[in-house]
Amino acid sequence: MSKIHTTEPDPEAQSILHAWRKLFENNYSSELDRSSIYEEEVFGFEVSWELLKNTPLHSIFPNNPKKALELGNQVIREQFQNRNSITRPVIRIVGFDKDFSYFLEDVRTRDRGRLLSFQATVTNLDTPMGWLKRSKYICNDCGNSWSVNQSLARERNRSTTCPDCADKYVKVMRESKGKAEIPPPTNISMVVEENVYEDIQYVEITCPSMILKVLDDENNNQIYSYLAVITDEYVGTLSVNQEVTINAWVELDHLPNRDFAMDTRRVFIFKVHSIEASSRFNS
């Protein structure tokens, strides 16, 4: 049987976990109680940004949104499991303030890493696909198991040694001044059946204001397309010409048919966190 190591959350993580538990208990208890009847494999659990304002999450989220969401998803999965739900919930924060609102055409490289809200019109949809989000390894000698997180559209991170055996190996070799005859800690295998995959779909979007400018001025034909990627329950739900509000992280990617080593030029890619009806910014 494999050994799994756990670590105690740091003080900030403990604060985030407590804040999420309190938020769900105080505001979403009835929705959580219905989770046992959900039949979806993945359920997007919408949380209003307004509810975060009087919690530590309001200050933590803008500075470290990915950590806040990762721990929040851990809490809501526990809530679903406690209610015997087989559905995997994913937090989708909606209703962001105007401070998050941005025009696609105004995005620049200085905005990389920011979570922003955009009005967008869908112009094209790619075929849904999957990607390896987290790979699982096991040591064939000591039975230790561990996971390696991957990055979308990047070279796969590979484990070459067992962390536990590597520590022991280094210690023994140091004590013996390199003379110990012990095998290197490389007898590991990927547990393919326990790898974690995620559904994704690439979507091309444009700014509705660009379309309006073209309609108002026949000499203006500058309509730019931007690449976004949606995940899980959003895959397959959008249609061409649909107008939506997307709340997404601004990231940079290499040009098509190139890579980071071949070319220094970058294009924007919007990693979508949540999707809403577009009426919120229409005024």
mmCIF file of C-alpha atoms in Angstrom:
data_model
loop_
_atom_site.group_PDB
_atom_site.id
_atom_site.type_symbol
_atom_site.label_atom_id
_atom_site.label_comp_id
_atom_site.label_asym_id
_atom_site.label_seq_id
_atom_site.Cartn_x
_atom_site.Cartn_y
_atom_site.Cartn_z
ATOM 1 C CA MET A 1 0.000 0.000 0.000
ATOM 2 C CA SER A 2 1.339 3.453 -0.895
ATOM 3 C CA LYS A 3 2.191 5.986 1.773
ATOM 4 C CA ILE A 4 0.702 9.472 1.458
ATOM 5 C CA HIS A 5 2.298 12.375 3.341
ATOM 6 C CA THR A 6 0.177 15.254 4.585
ATOM 7 C CA THR A 7 1.286 18.666 5.824
ATOM 8 C CA GLU A 8 -0.390 21.122 8.167
ATOM 9 C CA PRO A 9 -1.789 24.233 6.408
ATOM 10 C CA ASP A 10 0.124 27.460 7.011
ATOM 11 C CA PRO A 11 -1.618 30.231 9.032
ATOM 12 C CA GLU A 12 -2.896 32.022 5.914
ATOM 13 C CA ALA A 13 -4.255 28.762 4.501
ATOM 14 C CA GLN A 14 -6.013 28.016 7.794
ATOM 15 C CA SER A 15 -7.612 31.477 7.678
ATOM 16 C CA ILE A 16 -8.773 30.894 4.097
ATOM 17 C CA LEU A 17 -10.194 27.454 4.901
ATOM 18 C CA HIS A 18 -12.082 28.818 7.919
ATOM 19 C CA ALA A 19 -13.461 31.758 5.913
ATOM 20 C CA TRP A 20 -14.773 29.478 3.155
ATOM 21 C CA ARG A 21 -16.394 27.072 5.632
ATOM 22 C CA LYS A 22 -18.135 29.953 7.396
ATOM 23 C CA LEU A 23 -19.257 31.495 4.089
ATOM 24 C CA PHE A 24 -20.807 28.235 2.855
ATOM 25 C CA GLU A 25 -22.476 27.459 6.182
ATOM 26 C CA ASN A 26 -23.970 30.963 6.525
ATOM 27 C CA ASN A 27 -25.097 31.505 2.938
ATOM 28 C CA TYR A 28 -25.367 28.245 0.989
ATOM 29 C CA SER A 29 -26.529 25.567 3.431
ATOM 30 C CA SER A 30 -29.730 24.821 1.487
ATOM 31 C CA GLU A 31 -27.857 24.581 -1.830
ATOM 32 C CA LEU A 32 -25.323 22.251 -0.237
ATOM 33 C CA ASP A 33 -28.100 20.060 1.175
ATOM 34 C CA ARG A 34 -29.389 19.555 -2.380
ATOM 35 C CA SER A 35 -25.993 18.399 -3.615
ATOM 36 C CA SER A 36 -26.839 14.731 -3.041
ATOM 37 C CA ILE A 37 -29.372 14.832 -5.903
ATOM 38 C CA TYR A 38 -27.029 16.437 -8.445
ATOM 39 C CA GLU A 39 -26.340 14.128 -11.365
ATOM 40 C CA GLU A 40 -23.659 16.216 -13.099
ATOM 41 C CA GLU A 41 -20.112 14.927 -13.013
ATOM 42 C CA VAL A 42 -18.887 18.502 -12.487
ATOM 43 C CA PHE A 43 -21.061 21.201 -10.927
ATOM 44 C CA GLY A 44 -20.176 24.893 -11.133
ATOM 45 C CA PHE A 45 -21.069 26.300 -7.712
ATOM 46 C CA GLU A 46 -21.632 30.030 -8.163
ATOM 47 C CA VAL A 47 -20.568 32.261 -5.272
ATOM 48 C CA SER A 48 -21.394 35.971 -5.242
ATOM 49 C CA TRP A 49 -18.398 38.303 -4.909
ATOM 50 C CA GLU A 50 -20.574 40.457 -2.619
ATOM 51 C CA LEU A 51 -20.479 37.720 0.038
ATOM 52 C CA LEU A 52 -16.683 37.793 0.154
ATOM 53 C CA LYS A 53 -16.558 41.474 1.087
ATOM 54 C CA ASN A 54 -16.973 41.064 4.837
ATOM 55 C CA THR A 55 -14.564 38.141 5.099
ATOM 56 C CA PRO A 56 -10.759 37.767 5.015
ATOM 57 C CA LEU A 57 -11.220 36.452 1.466
ATOM 58 C CA HIS A 58 -11.967 39.972 0.217
ATOM 59 C CA SER A 59 -8.375 41.064 0.823
ATOM 60 C CA ILE A 60 -6.706 37.699 0.203
ATOM 61 C CA PHE A 61 -8.428 36.880 -3.093
ATOM 62 C CA PRO A 62 -7.145 39.824 -5.209
ATOM 63 C CA ASN A 63 -3.555 39.157 -4.103
ATOM 64 C CA ASN A 64 -3.594 35.366 -4.287
ATOM 65 C CA PRO A 65 -6.763 34.241 -6.102
ATOM 66 C CA LYS A 66 -5.458 30.831 -7.149
ATOM 67 C CA LYS A 67 -4.571 29.837 -3.586
ATOM 68 C CA ALA A 68 -7.919 31.135 -2.326
ATOM 69 C CA LEU A 69 -9.817 29.142 -4.957
ATOM 70 C CA GLU A 70 -7.771 25.976 -4.493
ATOM 71 C CA LEU A 71 -8.517 25.939 -0.771
ATOM 72 C CA GLY A 72 -12.136 26.955 -1.351
ATOM 73 C CA ASN A 73 -12.612 24.040 -3.739
ATOM 74 C CA GLN A 74 -11.131 21.767 -1.085
ATOM 75 C CA VAL A 75 -13.745 22.980 1.400
ATOM 76 C CA ILE A 76 -16.707 22.638 -0.947
ATOM 77 C CA ARG A 77 -15.611 19.139 -2.020
ATOM 78 C CA GLU A 78 -15.616 18.165 1.651
ATOM 79 C CA GLN A 79 -19.121 19.654 2.008
ATOM 80 C CA PHE A 80 -20.374 17.643 -0.971
ATOM 81 C CA GLN A 81 -18.721 14.441 0.256
ATOM 82 C CA ASN A 82 -20.242 14.878 3.725
ATOM 83 C CA ARG A 83 -23.637 14.873 1.994
ATOM 84 C CA ASN A 84 -22.805 11.720 0.009
ATOM 85 C CA SER A 85 -22.705 13.573 -3.301
ATOM 86 C CA ILE A 86 -20.744 11.979 -6.139
ATOM 87 C CA THR A 87 -20.560 15.287 -8.036
ATOM 88 C CA ARG A 88 -17.288 17.251 -8.117
ATOM 89 C CA PRO A 89 -18.047 20.911 -7.321
ATOM 90 C CA VAL A 90 -16.014 23.815 -8.694
ATOM 91 C CA ILE A 91 -16.319 27.315 -7.223
ATOM 92 C CA ARG A 92 -17.281 29.963 -9.781
ATOM 93 C CA ILE A 93 -17.215 33.467 -8.340
ATOM 94 C CA VAL A 94 -19.606 35.840 -10.125
ATOM 95 C CA GLY A 95 -20.808 39.423 -9.795
ATOM 96 C CA PHE A 96 -17.411 41.073 -9.543
ATOM 97 C CA ASP A 97 -17.271 44.813 -8.866
ATOM 98 C CA LYS A 98 -16.724 47.399 -11.581
ATOM 99 C CA ASP A 99 -13.110 47.563 -10.384
ATOM 100 C CA PHE A 100 -12.560 44.276 -12.204
ATOM 101 C CA SER A 101 -14.206 45.460 -15.441
ATOM 102 C CA TYR A 102 -11.948 45.835 -18.476
ATOM 103 C CA PHE A 103 -12.169 46.065 -22.272
ATOM 104 C CA LEU A 104 -10.463 43.282 -24.218
ATOM 105 C CA GLU A 105 -8.916 45.809 -26.580
ATOM 106 C CA ASP A 106 -7.251 47.584 -23.643
ATOM 107 C CA VAL A 107 -5.406 44.529 -22.280
ATOM 108 C CA ARG A 108 -1.609 44.790 -22.286
ATOM 109 C CA THR A 109 1.278 42.646 -21.044
ATOM 110 C CA ARG A 110 1.329 44.591 -17.762
ATOM 111 C CA ASP A 111 -2.049 42.952 -16.985
ATOM 112 C CA ARG A 112 -0.556 39.449 -17.000
ATOM 113 C CA GLY A 113 -1.727 37.444 -13.994
ATOM 114 C CA ARG A 114 -4.721 39.677 -13.213
ATOM 115 C CA LEU A 115 -8.261 38.338 -12.871
ATOM 116 C CA LEU A 116 -10.505 40.693 -14.860
ATOM 117 C CA SER A 117 -14.075 40.846 -16.190
ATOM 118 C CA PHE A 118 -14.717 41.331 -19.899
ATOM 119 C CA GLN A 119 -17.705 41.673 -22.138
ATOM 120 C CA ALA A 120 -17.079 39.299 -25.022
ATOM 121 C CA THR A 121 -18.676 37.990 -28.183
ATOM 122 C CA VAL A 122 -17.840 34.412 -29.161
ATOM 123 C CA THR A 123 -16.472 34.248 -32.723
ATOM 124 C CA ASN A 124 -15.203 30.670 -32.991
ATOM 125 C CA LEU A 125 -15.159 27.403 -31.057
ATOM 126 C CA ASP A 126 -12.555 24.630 -31.164
ATOM 127 C CA THR A 127 -13.223 20.934 -30.603
ATOM 128 C CA PRO A 128 -13.347 20.002 -26.907
ATOM 129 C CA MET A 129 -10.295 18.122 -25.633
ATOM 130 C CA GLY A 130 -8.637 17.055 -22.400
ATOM 131 C CA TRP A 131 -5.292 17.736 -20.775
ATOM 132 C CA LEU A 132 -3.174 16.093 -18.085
ATOM 133 C CA LYS A 133 -3.628 18.315 -15.034
ATOM 134 C CA ARG A 134 -1.868 16.192 -12.402
ATOM 135 C CA SER A 135 0.221 13.036 -12.763
ATOM 136 C CA LYS A 136 0.634 10.388 -10.052
ATOM 137 C CA TYR A 137 3.820 8.459 -9.261
ATOM 138 C CA ILE A 138 4.710 5.621 -6.918
ATOM 139 C CA CYS A 139 8.044 4.310 -5.658
ATOM 140 C CA ASN A 140 8.449 0.617 -6.391
ATOM 141 C CA ASP A 141 10.873 0.243 -3.457
ATOM 142 C CA CYS A 142 9.284 2.040 -0.488
ATOM 143 C CA GLY A 143 5.679 2.453 -1.675
ATOM 144 C CA ASN A 144 5.646 6.240 -1.303
ATOM 145 C CA SER A 145 3.298 8.036 -3.723
ATOM 146 C CA TRP A 146 3.161 11.665 -4.808
ATOM 147 C CA SER A 147 1.585 13.909 -7.417
ATOM 148 C CA VAL A 148 3.131 16.318 -9.908
ATOM 149 C CA ASN A 149 1.093 19.323 -11.056
ATOM 150 C CA GLN A 150 1.218 20.134 -14.755
ATOM 151 C CA SER A 151 0.737 23.361 -16.707
ATOM 152 C CA LEU A 152 -1.600 23.695 -19.662
ATOM 153 C CA ALA A 153 0.148 23.596 -23.063
ATOM 154 C CA ARG A 154 3.602 23.231 -21.507
ATOM 155 C CA GLU A 155 6.154 20.424 -21.535
ATOM 156 C CA ARG A 156 5.115 17.730 -19.069
ATOM 157 C CA ASN A 157 6.824 17.814 -15.683
ATOM 158 C CA ARG A 158 8.362 14.425 -14.972
ATOM 159 C CA SER A 159 9.481 12.810 -11.732
ATOM 160 C CA THR A 160 12.776 10.938 -11.939
ATOM 161 C CA THR A 161 13.365 10.017 -8.283
ATOM 162 C CA CYS A 162 11.400 9.127 -5.162
ATOM 163 C CA PRO A 163 11.566 12.110 -2.742
ATOM 164 C CA ASP A 164 11.776 9.874 0.350
ATOM 165 C CA CYS A 165 14.384 7.516 -1.055
ATOM 166 C CA ALA A 166 16.363 10.452 -2.464
ATOM 167 C CA ASP A 167 16.700 11.984 1.020
ATOM 168 C CA LYS A 168 17.905 8.667 2.429
ATOM 169 C CA TYR A 169 20.231 8.147 -0.521
ATOM 170 C CA VAL A 170 21.868 11.546 -0.073
ATOM 171 C CA LYS A 171 22.246 10.977 3.672
ATOM 172 C CA VAL A 172 23.877 7.556 3.242
ATOM 173 C CA MET A 173 26.186 8.738 0.489
ATOM 174 C CA ARG A 174 27.235 11.743 2.559
ATOM 175 C CA GLU A 175 27.949 9.605 5.606
ATOM 176 C CA SER A 176 29.934 7.088 3.546
ATOM 177 C CA LYS A 177 31.647 9.838 1.553
ATOM 178 C CA GLY A 178 30.172 8.394 -1.642
ATOM 179 C CA LYS A 179 31.378 4.848 -1.061
ATOM 180 C CA ALA A 180 28.065 3.179 -0.138
ATOM 181 C CA GLU A 181 26.899 0.611 -2.676
ATOM 182 C CA ILE A 182 23.184 1.384 -2.801
ATOM 183 C CA PRO A 183 20.981 1.783 -5.859
ATOM 184 C CA PRO A 184 19.880 5.294 -6.877
ATOM 185 C CA PRO A 185 16.290 6.260 -5.898
ATOM 186 C CA THR A 186 14.979 5.992 -9.447
ATOM 187 C CA ASN A 187 12.795 2.871 -9.268
ATOM 188 C CA ILE A 188 9.514 4.724 -9.767
ATOM 189 C CA SER A 189 6.456 4.306 -11.985
ATOM 190 C CA MET A 190 3.637 6.546 -13.148
ATOM 191 C CA VAL A 191 0.236 5.381 -11.888
ATOM 192 C CA VAL A 192 -1.612 6.062 -15.144
ATOM 193 C CA GLU A 193 -5.002 5.076 -13.739
ATOM 194 C CA GLU A 194 -4.749 7.796 -11.065
ATOM 195 C CA ASN A 195 -3.683 10.652 -13.328
ATOM 196 C CA VAL A 196 -6.084 13.614 -13.217
ATOM 197 C CA TYR A 197 -7.399 15.019 -16.500
ATOM 198 C CA GLU A 198 -9.532 18.088 -17.185
ATOM 199 C CA ASP A 199 -11.872 18.891 -20.078
ATOM 200 C CA ILE A 200 -11.021 22.098 -21.916
ATOM 201 C CA GLN A 201 -12.141 24.000 -24.995
ATOM 202 C CA TYR A 202 -10.413 26.853 -26.793
ATOM 203 C CA VAL A 203 -12.723 29.737 -27.682
ATOM 204 C CA GLU A 204 -12.084 32.789 -29.840
ATOM 205 C CA ILE A 205 -13.681 35.975 -28.560
ATOM 206 C CA THR A 206 -13.789 39.627 -29.526
ATOM 207 C CA CYS A 207 -14.820 42.874 -27.876
ATOM 208 C CA PRO A 208 -18.442 43.914 -28.658
ATOM 209 C CA SER A 209 -17.341 47.555 -28.779
ATOM 210 C CA MET A 210 -15.109 46.711 -31.749
ATOM 211 C CA ILE A 211 -18.097 45.301 -33.610
ATOM 212 C CA LEU A 212 -20.117 48.442 -32.862
ATOM 213 C CA LYS A 213 -17.314 50.651 -34.185
ATOM 214 C CA VAL A 214 -17.259 48.725 -37.464
ATOM 215 C CA LEU A 215 -21.025 48.999 -37.798
ATOM 216 C CA ASP A 216 -20.870 52.757 -37.160
ATOM 217 C CA ASP A 217 -17.894 53.414 -39.444
ATOM 218 C CA GLU A 218 -17.584 51.508 -42.717
ATOM 219 C CA ASN A 219 -13.920 52.547 -42.970
ATOM 220 C CA ASN A 220 -13.105 50.912 -39.629
ATOM 221 C CA ASN A 221 -12.619 47.169 -40.055
ATOM 222 C CA GLN A 222 -10.343 46.465 -37.091
ATOM 223 C CA ILE A 223 -11.891 43.564 -35.211
ATOM 224 C CA TYR A 224 -9.337 41.603 -33.186
ATOM 225 C CA SER A 225 -9.843 38.056 -31.970
ATOM 226 C CA TYR A 226 -8.507 36.810 -28.648
ATOM 227 C CA LEU A 227 -8.017 33.250 -27.445
ATOM 228 C CA ALA A 228 -9.709 32.016 -24.281
ATOM 229 C CA VAL A 229 -9.854 28.589 -22.688
ATOM 230 C CA ILE A 230 -12.831 27.231 -20.746
ATOM 231 C CA THR A 231 -12.890 24.162 -18.515
ATOM 232 C CA ASP A 232 -15.095 21.523 -16.940
ATOM 233 C CA GLU A 233 -18.847 22.256 -17.034
ATOM 234 C CA TYR A 234 -18.441 25.201 -19.426
ATOM 235 C CA VAL A 235 -17.081 22.990 -22.211
ATOM 236 C CA GLY A 236 -19.616 22.672 -25.028
ATOM 237 C CA THR A 237 -22.029 25.260 -23.619
ATOM 238 C CA LEU A 238 -21.131 28.330 -25.702
ATOM 239 C CA SER A 239 -22.180 29.161 -29.247
ATOM 240 C CA VAL A 240 -20.847 31.438 -31.980
ATOM 241 C CA ASN A 241 -22.128 35.057 -31.755
ATOM 242 C CA GLN A 242 -23.148 34.563 -28.130
ATOM 243 C CA GLU A 243 -22.449 37.560 -25.886
ATOM 244 C CA VAL A 244 -21.208 36.799 -22.393
ATOM 245 C CA THR A 245 -19.269 38.299 -19.530
ATOM 246 C CA ILE A 246 -16.152 36.291 -18.831
ATOM 247 C CA ASN A 247 -14.128 36.554 -15.630
ATOM 248 C CA ALA A 248 -10.678 35.372 -16.601
ATOM 249 C CA TRP A 249 -6.992 35.445 -15.809
ATOM 250 C CA VAL A 250 -4.845 37.269 -18.337
ATOM 251 C CA GLU A 251 -1.941 35.041 -19.365
ATOM 252 C CA LEU A 252 0.625 34.948 -22.155
ATOM 253 C CA ASP A 253 1.244 32.071 -24.558
ATOM 254 C CA HIS A 254 3.603 31.405 -27.444
ATOM 255 C CA LEU A 255 2.505 31.896 -31.042
ATOM 256 C CA PRO A 256 0.808 28.970 -32.813
ATOM 257 C CA ASN A 257 3.312 26.470 -34.266
ATOM 258 C CA ARG A 258 6.081 27.992 -32.125
ATOM 259 C CA ASP A 259 7.279 27.483 -28.555
ATOM 260 C CA PHE A 260 8.878 29.549 -25.810
ATOM 261 C CA ALA A 261 12.379 28.556 -26.886
ATOM 262 C CA MET A 262 11.888 29.325 -30.594
ATOM 263 C CA ASP A 263 10.263 32.741 -30.306
ATOM 264 C CA THR A 264 10.118 35.612 -27.817
ATOM 265 C CA ARG A 265 6.786 36.961 -29.102
ATOM 266 C CA ARG A 266 3.698 36.238 -27.023
ATOM 267 C CA VAL A 267 -0.074 36.298 -27.509
ATOM 268 C CA PHE A 268 -2.731 36.804 -24.877
ATOM 269 C CA ILE A 269 -4.731 33.864 -23.627
ATOM 270 C CA PHE A 270 -7.627 34.291 -21.214
ATOM 271 C CA LYS A 271 -8.065 31.430 -18.745
ATOM 272 C CA VAL A 272 -11.732 31.650 -17.857
ATOM 273 C CA HIS A 273 -12.754 31.314 -14.227
ATOM 274 C CA SER A 274 -16.487 31.991 -14.604
ATOM 275 C CA ILE A 275 -19.031 33.000 -17.226
ATOM 276 C CA GLU A 276 -22.127 35.203 -16.804
ATOM 277 C CA ALA A 277 -24.834 36.765 -18.926
ATOM 278 C CA SER A 278 -23.549 39.926 -20.584
ATOM 279 C CA SER A 279 -26.208 42.320 -19.309
ATOM 280 C CA ARG A 280 -24.225 43.376 -16.232
ATOM 281 C CA PHE A 281 -21.955 45.777 -18.131
ATOM 282 C CA ASN A 282 -24.443 46.914 -20.758
ATOM 283 C CA SER A 283 -25.277 50.186 -19.061
#
